[in-house]
XYZ file of N, CA and C in Angstrom:
765
model
N 125.598 248.273 108.578
C 124.837 249.233 107.778
C 124.494 248.644 106.411
N 125.524 248.116 105.729
C 125.294 247.546 104.402
C 124.361 246.341 104.470
N 124.476 245.597 105.570
C 123.588 244.440 105.738
C 122.139 244.888 105.897
N 121.947 245.984 106.643
C 120.589 246.505 106.832
C 120.015 246.999 105.510
N 120.837 247.715 104.720
C 120.381 248.203 103.415
C 120.058 247.031 102.502
N 120.898 245.993 102.557
C 120.650 244.814 101.735
C 119.336 244.138 102.078
N 119.022 244.060 103.361
C 117.758 243.445 103.783
C 116.568 244.257 103.301
N 116.699 245.588 103.359
C 115.600 246.438 102.908
C 115.391 246.310 101.404
N 116.485 246.211 100.654
C 116.381 246.036 99.203
C 115.697 244.709 98.881
N 116.077 243.662 99.603
C 115.459 242.350 99.382
C 113.977 242.395 99.721
N 113.642 243.058 100.847
C 112.235 243.167 101.243
C 111.438 243.948 100.205
N 112.028 245.035 99.676
C 111.347 245.823 98.649
C 111.125 244.997 97.393
N 112.135 244.228 96.995
C 111.996 243.377 95.813
C 110.913 242.318 96.018
N 110.833 241.789 97.234
C 109.780 240.806 97.525
C 108.389 241.432 97.400
N 108.248 242.660 97.911
C 106.952 243.347 97.824
C 106.581 243.591 96.371
N 107.538 244.064 95.583
C 107.267 244.320 94.165
C 106.898 243.026 93.454
N 107.631 241.953 93.748
C 107.334 240.667 93.124
C 105.951 240.158 93.488
N 105.574 240.304 94.745
C 104.249 239.848 95.179
C 103.137 240.687 94.544
N 103.373 241.994 94.383
C 102.367 242.829 93.737
C 102.225 242.485 92.259
N 103.347 242.180 91.605
C 103.279 241.759 90.197
C 102.509 240.445 90.066
N 102.762 239.517 90.988
C 102.026 238.250 90.975
C 100.535 238.479 91.199
N 100.189 239.374 92.129
C 98.782 239.691 92.364
C 98.157 240.311 91.125
N 98.886 241.191 90.453
C 98.382 241.799 89.225
C 98.120 240.741 88.159
N 99.057 239.813 87.990
C 98.887 238.759 86.985
C 97.687 237.870 87.313
N 97.549 237.504 88.576
C 96.405 236.687 88.980
C 95.079 237.432 88.755
N 95.075 238.717 89.073
C 93.852 239.498 88.910
C 93.478 239.629 87.442
N 94.474 239.898 86.603
C 94.211 240.003 85.160
C 93.700 238.679 84.611
N 94.226 237.561 85.130
C 93.761 236.251 84.694
C 92.262 236.078 84.957
N 91.787 236.630 86.063
C 90.375 236.489 86.428
C 89.479 237.526 85.737
N 90.054 238.371 84.876
C 89.222 239.300 84.116
C 88.183 238.555 83.282
N 88.492 237.319 82.910
C 87.545 236.533 82.121
C 86.275 236.215 82.911
N 86.335 236.354 84.227
C 85.169 236.121 85.081
C 84.366 237.397 85.313
N 84.765 238.495 84.669
C 84.112 239.779 84.906
C 82.603 239.762 84.645
N 82.113 239.141 83.549
C 80.652 239.154 83.323
C 79.856 238.526 84.460
N 80.448 237.580 85.181
C 79.747 236.946 86.294
C 79.796 237.784 87.564
N 80.637 238.814 87.560
C 80.786 239.669 88.750
C 80.450 241.118 88.419
N 79.549 241.302 87.473
C 79.261 242.645 86.992
C 78.669 243.521 88.088
N 77.873 242.939 88.982
C 77.278 243.727 90.070
C 78.344 244.261 91.013
N 79.324 243.418 91.355
C 80.425 243.864 92.222
C 81.242 244.959 91.548
N 81.452 244.818 90.245
C 82.218 245.826 89.508
C 81.498 247.168 89.530
N 80.177 247.158 89.283
C 79.418 248.403 89.297
C 79.375 249.025 90.693
N 79.345 248.169 91.707
C 79.378 248.693 93.077
C 80.689 249.421 93.348
N 81.790 248.818 92.939
C 83.094 249.456 93.128
C 83.237 250.699 92.259
N 82.667 250.686 91.066
C 82.711 251.876 90.207
C 81.963 253.033 90.847
N 80.866 252.717 91.527
C 80.121 253.770 92.226
C 80.946 254.364 93.360
N 81.648 253.502 94.096
C 82.465 253.973 95.222
C 83.663 254.774 94.729
N 84.346 254.248 93.715
C 85.581 254.871 93.236
C 85.294 256.086 92.364
N 84.293 255.985 91.503
C 84.032 257.045 90.543
C 82.994 258.045 90.986
N 81.761 257.600 91.126
C 80.646 258.515 91.397
C 80.830 259.271 92.710
N 81.234 258.565 93.763
C 81.365 259.217 95.069
C 82.584 260.138 95.152
N 83.490 260.032 94.174
C 84.660 260.905 94.151
C 84.399 262.184 93.362
N 83.322 262.218 92.586
C 83.059 263.362 91.710
C 83.016 264.707 92.440
N 82.307 264.841 93.572
C 82.280 266.165 94.224
C 83.661 266.683 94.595
N 84.500 265.826 95.179
C 85.848 266.249 95.565
C 86.708 266.522 94.345
N 86.543 265.706 93.287
C 87.296 265.936 92.063
C 86.907 267.262 91.422
N 85.629 267.609 91.512
C 85.159 268.879 90.943
C 85.821 270.065 91.636
N 85.793 270.053 92.964
C 86.388 271.158 93.721
C 87.896 271.227 93.471
N 88.555 270.081 93.539
C 89.998 270.036 93.343
C 90.387 270.565 91.962
N 89.757 270.051 90.910
C 90.127 270.428 89.547
C 89.807 271.895 89.266
N 88.660 272.370 89.748
C 88.260 273.753 89.481
C 89.265 274.734 90.067
N 89.681 274.499 91.296
C 90.599 275.432 91.936
C 92.034 275.250 91.448
N 92.403 274.048 91.043
C 93.719 273.863 90.427
C 93.802 274.642 89.117
N 92.741 274.565 88.308
C 92.709 275.336 87.074
C 92.770 276.832 87.325
N 92.058 277.307 88.356
C 92.081 278.730 88.686
C 93.459 279.170 89.173
N 94.100 278.344 89.983
C 95.438 278.686 90.476
C 96.435 278.724 89.314
N 96.330 277.767 88.407
C 97.206 277.766 87.228
C 97.046 279.053 86.439
N 95.785 279.421 86.171
C 95.530 280.641 85.404
C 96.022 281.878 86.142
N 95.844 281.904 87.451
C 96.269 283.058 88.235
C 97.785 283.203 88.250
N 98.477 282.087 88.478
C 99.933 282.135 88.557
C 100.562 282.487 87.211
N 100.147 281.768 86.176
C 100.737 282.009 84.859
C 100.274 283.335 84.272
N 98.993 283.661 84.484
C 98.472 284.912 83.930
C 99.150 286.135 84.506
N 99.428 286.110 85.798
C 100.089 287.250 86.438
C 101.479 287.481 85.856
N 102.183 286.411 85.534
C 103.518 286.545 84.942
C 103.446 286.927 83.468
N 102.534 286.285 82.730
C 102.423 286.566 81.298
C 101.943 287.985 81.044
N 101.136 288.512 81.968
C 100.600 289.863 81.794
C 101.718 290.913 81.790
N 102.813 290.616 82.486
C 103.933 291.550 82.512
C 104.549 291.738 81.128
N 104.449 290.709 80.294
C 105.042 290.760 78.962
C 103.986 290.883 77.858
N 102.732 291.025 78.274
C 101.659 291.187 77.300
C 101.353 289.937 76.506
N 101.646 288.777 77.065
C 101.425 287.511 76.344
C 100.372 286.645 77.032
N 99.457 287.262 77.747
C 98.451 286.483 78.475
C 97.469 285.783 77.544
N 97.544 286.076 76.250
C 96.637 285.427 75.301
C 96.889 283.924 75.181
N 98.065 283.462 75.582
C 98.389 282.038 75.451
C 98.071 281.254 76.725
N 97.398 281.892 77.668
C 97.148 281.234 78.952
C 96.271 279.996 78.805
N 95.356 280.004 77.838
C 94.489 278.838 77.634
C 95.283 277.590 77.292
N 96.274 277.729 76.429
C 97.104 276.587 76.068
C 97.930 276.088 77.227
N 98.447 277.014 78.048
C 99.260 276.620 79.197
C 98.428 275.854 80.218
N 97.250 276.385 80.526
C 96.382 275.708 81.496
C 95.942 274.353 80.958
N 95.556 274.295 79.678
C 95.099 273.033 79.091
C 96.172 271.970 79.088
N 97.379 272.320 78.649
C 98.465 271.342 78.613
C 98.854 270.903 80.019
N 98.888 271.835 80.953
C 99.259 271.480 82.328
C 98.247 270.514 82.935
N 96.969 270.772 82.698
C 95.935 269.896 83.248
C 95.975 268.524 82.589
N 96.043 268.484 81.276
C 95.937 267.214 80.550
C 97.187 266.366 80.717
N 98.353 266.994 80.669
C 99.606 266.233 80.736
C 99.927 265.738 82.142
N 99.813 266.618 83.130
C 100.333 266.297 84.455
C 99.316 266.412 85.576
N 98.816 267.607 85.789
C 98.039 267.851 86.998
C 96.736 267.075 87.032
N 96.075 266.933 85.889
C 94.834 266.162 85.858
C 95.044 264.718 86.283
N 95.920 263.973 85.587
C 96.146 262.571 85.974
C 96.723 262.408 87.383
N 97.733 263.199 87.737
C 98.417 263.001 89.017
C 97.522 263.401 90.189
N 96.938 264.591 90.139
C 96.117 265.049 91.261
C 94.861 264.197 91.426
N 94.253 263.809 90.329
C 93.066 262.952 90.423
C 93.423 261.585 90.990
N 94.552 261.036 90.575
C 94.990 259.741 91.096
C 95.299 259.833 92.584
N 95.928 260.920 93.006
C 96.161 261.129 94.439
C 94.835 261.147 95.195
N 93.853 261.824 94.629
C 92.553 261.916 95.280
C 91.895 260.547 95.397
N 91.952 259.761 94.321
C 91.356 258.425 94.339
C 92.103 257.519 95.306
N 93.433 257.611 95.312
C 94.219 256.776 96.232
C 93.920 257.127 97.682
N 93.804 258.417 97.979
C 93.548 258.827 99.351
C 92.140 258.506 99.821
N 91.164 258.567 98.922
C 89.783 258.340 99.329
C 89.355 256.891 99.119
N 89.438 256.413 97.878
C 88.949 255.068 97.563
C 89.996 253.996 97.848
N 91.282 254.290 97.566
C 92.319 253.298 97.802
C 92.452 252.927 99.262
N 92.401 253.925 100.122
C 92.478 253.650 101.556
C 91.272 252.847 102.022
N 90.092 253.143 101.462
C 88.887 252.403 101.839
C 88.985 250.942 101.399
N 89.532 250.713 100.198
C 89.694 249.335 99.725
C 90.657 248.557 100.606
N 91.789 249.193 100.946
C 92.772 248.522 101.802
C 92.180 248.222 103.170
N 91.421 249.160 103.730
C 90.823 248.948 105.047
C 89.770 247.842 105.011
N 88.951 247.839 103.963
C 87.886 246.827 103.865
C 88.464 245.420 103.752
N 89.436 245.262 102.868
C 90.060 243.941 102.709
C 90.862 243.590 103.957
N 91.502 244.593 104.570
C 92.256 244.353 105.797
C 91.379 243.852 106.925
N 90.198 244.417 107.070
C 89.249 243.946 108.091
C 88.865 242.500 107.825
N 88.620 242.179 106.567
C 88.261 240.802 106.221
C 89.412 239.848 106.512
N 90.645 240.321 106.300
C 91.813 239.474 106.561
C 91.987 239.254 108.070
N 91.878 240.319 108.845
C 92.089 240.218 110.293
C 91.032 239.339 110.948
N 89.797 239.473 110.507
C 88.706 238.710 111.110
C 88.410 237.403 110.376
N 89.406 236.958 109.595
C 89.419 235.628 108.980
C 88.263 235.401 107.997
N 87.703 236.469 107.457
C 86.662 236.309 106.449
C 87.247 235.811 105.127
N 88.497 236.172 104.860
C 89.149 235.687 103.643
C 89.387 234.176 103.737
N 89.757 233.695 104.923
C 89.900 232.249 105.117
C 88.557 231.549 104.928
N 87.484 232.214 105.339
C 86.157 231.638 105.146
C 85.815 231.540 103.656
N 86.238 232.547 102.877
C 86.012 232.481 101.430
C 86.745 231.290 100.817
N 87.977 231.076 101.262
C 88.740 229.932 100.753
C 88.070 228.609 101.130
N 87.515 228.553 102.340
C 86.810 227.348 102.785
C 85.607 227.056 101.891
N 84.950 228.126 101.417
C 83.799 227.982 100.523
C 84.206 227.837 99.066
N 85.510 227.654 98.833
C 86.050 227.483 97.482
C 85.825 228.725 96.612
N 85.911 229.909 97.251
C 85.815 231.182 96.534
C 87.199 231.825 96.545
N 87.748 232.059 95.373
C 89.087 232.643 95.278
C 89.041 234.112 95.703
N 89.800 234.512 96.726
C 89.747 235.904 97.198
C 90.188 236.916 96.141
N 91.140 236.526 95.289
C 91.600 237.440 94.244
C 90.460 237.713 93.254
N 89.756 236.663 92.863
C 88.637 236.840 91.925
C 87.500 237.615 92.584
N 87.225 237.319 93.833
C 86.066 237.892 94.511
C 86.303 239.326 94.984
N 87.550 239.638 95.396
C 87.828 240.944 95.988
C 88.686 241.842 95.094
N 89.773 241.320 94.560
C 90.718 242.162 93.826
C 90.250 242.470 92.402
N 89.712 241.478 91.708
C 89.351 241.671 90.310
C 88.328 242.782 90.100
N 87.193 242.806 90.824
C 86.236 243.912 90.615
C 86.830 245.287 90.920
N 87.681 245.353 91.936
C 88.264 246.642 92.317
C 89.261 247.133 91.281
N 90.052 246.225 90.732
C 91.024 246.640 89.719
C 90.315 247.090 88.440
N 89.311 246.355 88.007
C 88.564 246.754 86.811
C 87.906 248.114 87.031
N 87.329 248.322 88.211
C 86.697 249.601 88.515
C 87.713 250.744 88.482
N 88.912 250.499 89.013
C 89.961 251.518 88.968
C 90.380 251.828 87.538
N 90.522 250.797 86.714
C 90.945 250.995 85.327
C 89.912 251.772 84.518
N 88.654 251.672 84.898
C 87.595 252.402 84.192
C 87.400 253.801 84.779
N 87.351 253.887 86.086
C 86.945 255.130 86.744
C 88.043 256.185 86.773
N 89.287 255.792 86.971
C 90.348 256.798 87.069
C 90.502 257.575 85.758
N 90.587 256.917 84.575
C 90.626 257.707 83.332
C 89.383 258.576 83.134
N 88.209 258.041 83.499
C 86.986 258.844 83.361
C 87.034 260.075 84.269
N 87.494 259.896 85.492
C 87.621 261.033 86.412
C 88.654 262.035 85.915
N 89.713 261.551 85.282
C 90.744 262.452 84.769
C 90.180 263.315 83.636
N 89.403 262.716 82.741
C 88.765 263.499 81.670
C 87.874 264.587 82.275
N 87.092 264.198 83.253
C 86.205 265.155 83.915
C 87.007 266.254 84.612
N 88.070 265.875 85.318
C 88.891 266.852 86.032
C 89.583 267.801 85.055
N 90.053 267.281 83.930
C 90.668 268.143 82.914
C 89.677 269.205 82.442
N 88.463 268.765 82.147
C 87.436 269.696 81.666
C 87.119 270.762 82.708
N 86.925 270.343 83.958
C 86.589 271.289 85.026
C 87.754 272.240 85.282
N 88.982 271.729 85.253
C 90.150 272.580 85.472
C 90.303 273.623 84.379
N 90.106 273.209 83.126
C 90.177 274.160 82.011
C 89.069 275.206 82.129
N 87.895 274.777 82.549
C 86.783 275.704 82.757
C 87.105 276.712 83.862
N 87.697 276.230 84.957
C 88.087 277.133 86.038
C 89.120 278.145 85.590
N 90.085 277.694 84.785
C 91.089 278.616 84.255
C 90.480 279.663 83.346
N 89.506 279.253 82.512
C 88.840 280.204 81.620
C 88.057 281.238 82.404
N 87.376 280.795 83.454
C 86.569 281.714 84.257
C 87.443 282.766 84.929
N 88.544 282.326 85.539
C 89.414 283.287 86.214
C 90.079 284.224 85.205
N 90.512 283.688 84.063
C 91.186 284.515 83.061
C 90.273 285.611 82.535
N 88.988 285.316 82.476
C 88.042 286.307 81.957
C 87.635 287.319 83.023
N 87.524 286.890 84.278
C 87.010 287.768 85.322
C 88.085 288.566 86.048
N 89.329 288.077 86.019
C 90.393 288.779 86.739
C 90.724 290.091 86.012
N 90.690 291.209 86.710
C 90.858 292.495 86.014
C 92.236 292.707 85.390
N 93.282 292.128 85.978
C 94.625 292.333 85.436
C 94.947 291.374 84.287
N 94.316 290.212 84.275
C 94.610 289.208 83.249
C 93.663 289.344 82.066
N 92.487 289.805 82.296
C 91.317 289.751 81.422
C 91.605 289.398 79.960
N 91.113 288.229 79.548
C 91.065 287.830 78.143
C 89.684 287.253 77.884
N 89.237 287.318 76.657
C 87.903 286.828 76.313
C 87.903 285.303 76.280
N 86.706 284.735 76.377
C 86.575 283.282 76.309
C 87.020 282.756 74.950
N 86.746 283.491 73.896
C 87.143 283.049 72.552
C 88.661 283.007 72.414
N 89.351 284.004 72.983
C 90.820 284.015 72.947
C 91.382 282.843 73.739
N 90.800 282.598 74.891
C 91.212 281.458 75.724
C 91.022 280.155 74.958
N 89.873 280.008 74.322
C 89.587 278.773 73.582
C 90.528 278.617 72.392
N 90.806 279.696 71.675
C 91.703 279.612 70.516
C 93.096 279.156 70.931
N 93.590 279.699 72.041
C 94.896 279.283 72.549
C 94.875 277.821 72.968
N 93.796 277.425 73.627
C 93.655 276.028 74.054
C 93.597 275.099 72.850
N 92.830 275.460 71.848
C 92.664 274.632 70.654
C 93.967 274.499 69.879
N 94.770 275.558 69.881
C 96.049 275.524 69.174
C 97.062 274.624 69.875
N 97.106 274.692 71.196
C 98.128 273.962 71.957
C 97.753 272.511 72.227
N 96.465 272.250 72.436
C 96.037 270.930 72.899
C 95.704 270.038 71.713
N 96.464 268.965 71.563
C 96.260 268.014 70.475
C 95.738 266.694 71.036
N 95.248 265.853 70.132
C 94.683 264.578 70.546
C 95.713 263.698 71.241
N 96.964 263.768 70.785
C 97.998 262.924 71.394
C 98.257 263.323 72.846
N 98.052 264.602 73.180
C 98.226 265.037 74.561
C 97.148 264.425 75.446
N 95.917 264.410 74.948
C 94.825 263.783 75.687
C 95.080 262.288 75.845
N 95.541 261.634 74.779
C 95.847 260.206 74.842
C 96.941 259.896 75.837
N 97.971 260.749 75.893
C 99.060 260.542 76.853
C 98.544 260.665 78.281
N 97.665 261.640 78.525
C 97.093 261.786 79.855
C 96.238 260.601 80.246
N 95.479 260.050 79.303
C 94.645 258.885 79.600
C 95.488 257.640 79.829
N 96.613 257.528 79.108
C 97.523 256.404 79.348
C 98.075 256.466 80.769
N 98.481 257.657 81.187
C 98.962 257.825 82.564
C 97.862 257.473 83.563
N 96.642 257.936 83.293
C 95.539 257.672 84.214
C 95.268 256.179 84.340
N 95.371 255.441 83.231
C 95.145 253.998 83.266
C 96.211 253.297 84.101
N 97.467 253.686 83.903
C 98.559 253.098 84.694
C 98.396 253.440 86.169
N 98.049 254.684 86.459
C 97.866 255.092 87.860
C 96.689 254.339 88.493
N 95.617 254.135 87.729
C 94.490 253.358 88.245
C 94.886 251.926 88.562
N 95.726 251.344 87.707
C 96.225 249.986 87.962
C 97.060 249.963 89.240
N 97.900 250.970 89.428
C 98.727 251.039 90.637
C 97.853 251.130 91.883
N 96.852 251.990 91.846
C 95.976 252.164 93.014
C 95.262 250.861 93.355
N 94.710 250.204 92.334
C 93.980 248.963 92.575
C 94.860 247.863 93.138
N 96.027 247.669 92.543
C 96.912 246.588 92.974
C 97.480 246.865 94.362
N 97.960 248.083 94.590
C 98.563 248.411 95.884
C 97.534 248.311 97.008
N 96.332 248.822 96.788
C 95.304 248.796 97.833
C 94.913 247.368 98.186
N 94.711 246.541 97.165
C 94.349 245.142 97.425
C 95.502 244.382 98.076
N 96.719 244.646 97.621
C 97.875 243.940 98.175
C 98.058 244.251 99.653
N 98.007 245.528 100.008
C 98.182 245.890 101.413
C 97.029 245.361 102.266
N 95.843 245.300 101.686
C 94.719 244.712 102.415
C 94.929 243.239 102.697
N 95.384 242.494 101.697
C 95.630 241.063 101.865
C 96.764 240.786 102.853
N 97.677 241.728 103.014
C 98.833 241.537 103.896
C 98.601 242.085 105.310
N 97.398 242.515 105.613
C 97.116 243.116 106.918
C 97.177 242.072 108.033
N 97.808 242.449 109.115
C 97.860 241.603 110.320
C 97.800 242.509 111.549
N 97.428 241.936 112.701
C 97.594 242.649 113.961
C 96.417 243.442 114.456
N 95.217 243.116 114.066
C 94.044 243.763 114.629
C 93.828 245.175 114.133
N 93.191 246.002 114.964
C 92.809 247.355 114.564
C 94.030 248.207 114.207
N 95.100 248.065 114.980
C 96.300 248.840 114.691
C 96.897 248.425 113.343
N 96.870 247.139 113.050
C 97.368 246.656 111.774
C 96.540 247.179 110.608
N 95.234 247.285 110.803
C 94.359 247.824 109.752
C 94.712 249.284 109.480
N 94.924 250.066 110.544
C 95.296 251.471 110.377
C 96.633 251.606 109.651
N 97.599 250.774 110.040
C 98.910 250.814 109.387
C 98.805 250.408 107.923
N 97.985 249.410 107.646
C 97.809 248.952 106.275
C 97.173 250.027 105.413
N 96.201 250.729 105.963
C 95.554 251.810 105.219
C 96.537 252.921 104.895
N 97.327 253.312 105.888
C 98.335 254.348 105.663
C 99.368 253.895 104.642
N 99.801 252.642 104.750
C 100.792 252.107 103.825
C 100.266 252.104 102.389
N 98.997 251.784 102.219
C 98.408 251.758 100.883
C 98.452 253.136 100.239
N 98.100 254.166 100.996
C 98.077 255.531 100.454
C 99.490 256.007 100.136
N 100.405 255.821 101.080
C 101.780 256.301 100.887
C 102.442 255.582 99.714
N 102.301 254.263 99.650
C 102.918 253.493 98.574
C 102.295 253.852 97.228
N 100.994 254.078 97.199
C 100.340 254.493 95.955
C 100.885 255.833 95.476
N 101.019 256.796 96.388
C 101.557 258.107 96.021
C 102.969 257.971 95.437
N 103.809 257.191 96.112
C 105.190 257.048 95.657
C 105.262 256.401 94.281
N 104.520 255.316 94.092
C 104.567 254.619 92.809
C 103.948 255.439 91.691
N 102.933 256.236 92.008
C 102.340 257.117 90.993
C 103.367 258.135 90.514
N 104.119 258.718 91.442
C 105.129 259.711 91.062
C 106.262 259.068 90.262
N 106.693 257.881 90.681
C 107.746 257.174 89.943
C 107.265 256.822 88.542
N 106.052 256.268 88.454
C 105.496 255.910 87.143
C 105.298 257.145 86.277
N 104.910 258.260 86.889
C 104.704 259.495 86.135
C 106.001 259.951 85.476
N 107.105 259.846 86.199
C 108.388 260.236 85.612
C 108.732 259.372 84.407
N 108.657 258.069 84.577
C 109.053 257.176 83.485
C 108.099 257.283 82.292
N 106.810 257.431 82.553
C 105.858 257.589 81.446
C 106.100 258.898 80.705
N 106.383 259.967 81.470
C 106.683 261.254 80.832
C 107.943 261.167 79.987
N 108.950 260.475 80.502
C 110.195 260.301 79.759
C 109.956 259.522 78.459
N 109.143 258.481 78.528
C 108.863 257.662 77.338
C 108.036 258.448 76.331
N 106.988 259.131 76.821
C 106.086 259.848 75.919
C 106.741 261.049 75.272
N 107.724 261.651 75.941
C 108.433 262.789 75.345
C 109.455 262.355 74.311
């Protein structure tokens, strides 16, 4: 039993070490970004623009659920006037960065892992090496830069939409009913610039995790179609786990 646990710990450490090495190599090739601007914009369109509709729906209803849950409880004590601050802080601190990152990992991260995995299985990556094209520079670097740009941008957008959804429900719900001005005053009082900065810091770290994990699992794909499916699933699951772990430590540091 202990031997099996030891092997798993060693394997986990190897995976973490290889991902750190991939991150370092990718960051090194950031200096080549101006020469790969078209690839970067293509990945930004896939990761950012194509995720907007789903992010809109997700954030709007998350904000409404927050307002509904908290408003129903606060109304019992006549303190529903502070609902704007609660919804704003919840979206900016936690739900905006985490839920948006989950969405990007599930939609764009899985696609990145599958695309690179297909290239690995069908030896297209070996062909790139034969042509003296570094796969990390050609495949990982544009995707990581796109993640670092798009995830924080999507989080800002999701925060805004979620706060808007909370305001709409708070005003229209007959039991909670508060005016838009009251909602805004509570939001303005509770939400400070440092809270927004903390949320963007989390979003940047989560974007880095998504980019590195997706590319790493893609590069490690083996075994044909079944291996591609397993690699895609592994990318999403590992991204979710690391996002939650990073969220805890970042929250602990920022508090």
